[in-house]
Coordinates of N, CA, C and O in Angstrom, one line a residue:
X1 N 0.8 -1.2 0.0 CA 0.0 0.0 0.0 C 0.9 1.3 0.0 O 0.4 2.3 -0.6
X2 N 2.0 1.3 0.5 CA 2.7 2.4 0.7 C 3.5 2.8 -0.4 O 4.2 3.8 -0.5
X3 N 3.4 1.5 -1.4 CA 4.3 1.7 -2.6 C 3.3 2.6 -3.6 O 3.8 3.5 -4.2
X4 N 1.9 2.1 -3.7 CA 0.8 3.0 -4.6 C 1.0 4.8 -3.8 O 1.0 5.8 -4.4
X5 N 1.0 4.6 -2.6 CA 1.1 6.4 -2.1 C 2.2 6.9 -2.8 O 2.2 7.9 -3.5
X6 N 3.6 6.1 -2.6 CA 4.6 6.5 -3.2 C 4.6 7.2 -4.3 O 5.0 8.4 -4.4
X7 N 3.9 6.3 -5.5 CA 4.2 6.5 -6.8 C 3.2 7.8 -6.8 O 3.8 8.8 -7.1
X8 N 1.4 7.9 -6.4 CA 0.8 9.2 -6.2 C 1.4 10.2 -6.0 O 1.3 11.2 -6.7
X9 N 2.3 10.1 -5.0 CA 3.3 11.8 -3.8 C 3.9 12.2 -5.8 O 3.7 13.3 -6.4
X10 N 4.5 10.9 -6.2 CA 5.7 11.7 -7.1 C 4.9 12.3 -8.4 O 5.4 13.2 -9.1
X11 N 3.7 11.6 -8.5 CA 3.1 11.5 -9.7 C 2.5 12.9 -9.2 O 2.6 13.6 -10.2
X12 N 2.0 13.6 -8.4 CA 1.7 14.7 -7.8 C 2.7 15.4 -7.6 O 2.5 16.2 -6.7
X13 N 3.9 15.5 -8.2 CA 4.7 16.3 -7.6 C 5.9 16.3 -8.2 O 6.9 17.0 -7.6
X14 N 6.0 15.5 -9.5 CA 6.8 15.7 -10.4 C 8.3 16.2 -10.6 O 9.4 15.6 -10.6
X15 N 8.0 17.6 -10.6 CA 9.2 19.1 -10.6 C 10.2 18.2 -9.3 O 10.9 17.2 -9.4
X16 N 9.8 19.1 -8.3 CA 10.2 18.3 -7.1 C 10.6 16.8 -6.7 O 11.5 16.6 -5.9
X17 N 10.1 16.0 -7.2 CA 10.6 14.7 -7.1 C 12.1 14.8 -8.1 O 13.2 14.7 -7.5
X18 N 12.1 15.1 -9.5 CA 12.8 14.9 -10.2 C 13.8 15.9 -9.9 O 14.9 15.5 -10.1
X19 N 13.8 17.4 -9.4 CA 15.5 18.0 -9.0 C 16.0 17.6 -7.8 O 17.2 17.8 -7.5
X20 N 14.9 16.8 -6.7 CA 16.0 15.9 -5.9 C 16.3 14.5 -5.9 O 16.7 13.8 -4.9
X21 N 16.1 14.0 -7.5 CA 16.4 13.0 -8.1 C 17.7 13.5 -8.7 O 18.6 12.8 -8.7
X22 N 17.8 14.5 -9.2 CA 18.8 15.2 -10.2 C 20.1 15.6 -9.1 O 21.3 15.4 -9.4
X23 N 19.8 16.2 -7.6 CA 20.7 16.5 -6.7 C 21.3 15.0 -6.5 O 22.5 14.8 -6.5
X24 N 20.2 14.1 -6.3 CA 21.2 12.9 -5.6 C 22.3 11.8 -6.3 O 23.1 11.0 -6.0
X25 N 21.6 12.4 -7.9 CA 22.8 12.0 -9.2 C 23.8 12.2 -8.7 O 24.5 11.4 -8.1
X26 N 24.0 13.6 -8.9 CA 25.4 14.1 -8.6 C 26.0 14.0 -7.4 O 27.3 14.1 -7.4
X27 N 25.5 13.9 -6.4 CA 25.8 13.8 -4.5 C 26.4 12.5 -5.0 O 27.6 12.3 -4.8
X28 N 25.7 11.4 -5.7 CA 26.0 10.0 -5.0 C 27.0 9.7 -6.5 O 27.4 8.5 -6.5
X29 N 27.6 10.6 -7.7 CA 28.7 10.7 -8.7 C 30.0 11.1 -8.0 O 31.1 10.6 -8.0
X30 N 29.6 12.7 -7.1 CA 30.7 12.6 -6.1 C 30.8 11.3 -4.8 O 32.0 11.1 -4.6
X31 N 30.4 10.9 -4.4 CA 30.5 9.7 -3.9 C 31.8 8.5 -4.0 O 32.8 8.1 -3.5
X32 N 30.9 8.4 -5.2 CA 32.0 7.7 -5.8 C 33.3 8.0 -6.0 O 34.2 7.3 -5.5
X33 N 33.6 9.0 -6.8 CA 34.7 9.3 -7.1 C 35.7 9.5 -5.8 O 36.9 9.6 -5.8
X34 N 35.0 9.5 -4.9 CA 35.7 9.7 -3.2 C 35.8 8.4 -2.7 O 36.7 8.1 -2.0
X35 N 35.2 7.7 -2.9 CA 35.2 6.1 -2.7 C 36.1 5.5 -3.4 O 37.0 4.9 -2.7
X36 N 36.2 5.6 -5.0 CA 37.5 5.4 -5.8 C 39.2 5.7 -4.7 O 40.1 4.9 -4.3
X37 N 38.8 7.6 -4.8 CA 39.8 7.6 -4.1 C 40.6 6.9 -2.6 O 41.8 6.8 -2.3
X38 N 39.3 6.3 -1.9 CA 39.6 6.0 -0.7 C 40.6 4.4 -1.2 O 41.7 4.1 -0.7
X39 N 40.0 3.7 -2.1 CA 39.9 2.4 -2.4 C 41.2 2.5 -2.5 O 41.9 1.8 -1.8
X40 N 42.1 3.6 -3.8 CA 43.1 3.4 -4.0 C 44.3 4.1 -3.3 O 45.4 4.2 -3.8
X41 N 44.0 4.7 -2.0 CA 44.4 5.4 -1.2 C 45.2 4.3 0.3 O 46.4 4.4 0.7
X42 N 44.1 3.4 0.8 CA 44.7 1.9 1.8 C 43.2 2.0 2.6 O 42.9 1.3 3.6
X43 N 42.4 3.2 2.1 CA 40.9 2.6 3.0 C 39.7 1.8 2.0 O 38.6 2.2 1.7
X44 N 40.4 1.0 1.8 CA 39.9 -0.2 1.3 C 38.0 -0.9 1.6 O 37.0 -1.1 1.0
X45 N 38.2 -1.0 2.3 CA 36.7 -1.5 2.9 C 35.7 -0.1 3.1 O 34.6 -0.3 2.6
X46 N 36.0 1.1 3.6 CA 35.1 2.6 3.5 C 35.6 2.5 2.7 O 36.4 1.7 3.1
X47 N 36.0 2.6 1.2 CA 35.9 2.8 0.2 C 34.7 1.9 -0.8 O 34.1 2.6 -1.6
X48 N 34.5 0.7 -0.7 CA 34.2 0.0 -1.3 C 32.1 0.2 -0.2 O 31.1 0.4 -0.8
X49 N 32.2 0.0 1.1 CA 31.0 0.7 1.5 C 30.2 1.7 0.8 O 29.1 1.6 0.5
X50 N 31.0 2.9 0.6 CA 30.5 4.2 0.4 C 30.5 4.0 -1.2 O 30.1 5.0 -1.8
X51 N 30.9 2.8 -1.8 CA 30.7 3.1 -3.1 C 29.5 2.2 -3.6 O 28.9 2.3 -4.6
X52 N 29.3 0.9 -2.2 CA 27.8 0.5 -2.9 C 26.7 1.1 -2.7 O 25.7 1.1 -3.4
X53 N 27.3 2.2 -1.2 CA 25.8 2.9 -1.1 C 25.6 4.1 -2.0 O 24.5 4.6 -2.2
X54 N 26.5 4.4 -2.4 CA 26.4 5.4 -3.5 C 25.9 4.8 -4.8 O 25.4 5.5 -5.7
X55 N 26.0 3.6 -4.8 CA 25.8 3.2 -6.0 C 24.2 2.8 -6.0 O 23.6 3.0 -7.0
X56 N 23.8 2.5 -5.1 CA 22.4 2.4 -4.6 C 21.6 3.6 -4.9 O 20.5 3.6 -5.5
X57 N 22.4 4.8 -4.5 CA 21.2 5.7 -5.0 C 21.7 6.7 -6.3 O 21.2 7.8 -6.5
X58 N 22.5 6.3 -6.9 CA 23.0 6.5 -8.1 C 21.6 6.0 -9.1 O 20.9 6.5 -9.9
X59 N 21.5 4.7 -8.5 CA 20.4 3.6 -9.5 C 19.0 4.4 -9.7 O 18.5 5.0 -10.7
X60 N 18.4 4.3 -8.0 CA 17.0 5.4 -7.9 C 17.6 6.4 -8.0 O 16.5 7.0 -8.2
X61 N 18.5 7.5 -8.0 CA 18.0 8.3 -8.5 C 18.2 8.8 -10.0 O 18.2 9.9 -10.5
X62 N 18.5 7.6 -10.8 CA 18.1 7.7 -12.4 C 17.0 6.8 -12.8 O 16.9 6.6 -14.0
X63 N 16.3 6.3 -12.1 CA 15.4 5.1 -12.2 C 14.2 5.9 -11.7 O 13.2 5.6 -12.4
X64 N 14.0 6.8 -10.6 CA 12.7 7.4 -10.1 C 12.3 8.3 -10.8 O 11.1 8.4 -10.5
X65 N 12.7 9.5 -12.0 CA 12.7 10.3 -12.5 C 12.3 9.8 -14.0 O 11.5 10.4 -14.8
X66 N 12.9 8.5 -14.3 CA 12.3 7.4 -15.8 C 10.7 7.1 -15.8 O 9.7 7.2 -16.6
X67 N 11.2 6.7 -14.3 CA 9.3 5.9 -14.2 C 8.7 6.5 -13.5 O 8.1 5.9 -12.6
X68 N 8.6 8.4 -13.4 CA 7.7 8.9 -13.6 C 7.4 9.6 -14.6 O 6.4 10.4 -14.7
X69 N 8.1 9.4 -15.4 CA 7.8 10.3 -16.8 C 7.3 9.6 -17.8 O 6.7 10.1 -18.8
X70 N 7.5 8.4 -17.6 CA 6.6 7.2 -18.9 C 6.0 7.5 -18.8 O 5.6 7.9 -17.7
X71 N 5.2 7.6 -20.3 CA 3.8 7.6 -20.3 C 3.3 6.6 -19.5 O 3.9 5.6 -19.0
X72 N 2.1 6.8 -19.5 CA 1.5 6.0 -18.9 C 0.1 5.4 -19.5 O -0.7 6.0 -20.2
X73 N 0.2 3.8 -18.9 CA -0.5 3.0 -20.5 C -1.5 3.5 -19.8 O -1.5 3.8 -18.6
X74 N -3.1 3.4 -20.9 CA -3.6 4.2 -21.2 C -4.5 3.0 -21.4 O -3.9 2.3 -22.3
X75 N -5.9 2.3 -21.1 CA -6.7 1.5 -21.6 C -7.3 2.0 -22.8 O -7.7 3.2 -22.7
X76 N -7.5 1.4 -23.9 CA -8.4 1.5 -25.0 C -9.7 1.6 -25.3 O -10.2 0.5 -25.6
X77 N -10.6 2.6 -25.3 CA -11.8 2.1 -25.3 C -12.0 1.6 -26.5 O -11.5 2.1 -27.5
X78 N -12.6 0.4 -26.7 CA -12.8 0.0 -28.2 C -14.7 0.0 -28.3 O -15.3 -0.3 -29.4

């Protein structure tokens, strides 16, 4: 049930959903690139942490911004 409100809040709210979909691109691109650094620096393990959880919201937030802009299927009246 909380997943249908979900999709409502964003589908209601679009603009906003999608520029802090667009902030957490870039938050979780620097991420990484600091994770990289840590990896090849001897912090090995905080590096490789911070780079799945970055990579976690790397995914939603290019994936929440997709699947609210699909169209949306549309029944046929025939």
């Amino acid at each position: 049930m909380w997943i249908r409100n979900a999709v409502a809040f964003g589908r209601r709210h679009m603009w906003p959903v999608t520029a802090a979909a667009g902030v957490a691109v870039v938050c979780a691109t620097c991420g990484l690139l600091v994770a990289i650094s840590w990896m090849a620096n001897g912090a090995f393990l905080a590096g490789y942490l911070l780079a799945a959880a970055c990579g976690d919201v790397l995914i939603y937030g290019i994936a929440v911004p997709f699947l609210l802009w699909l169209p949306r299927a549309r029944a046929r009246a025939d």
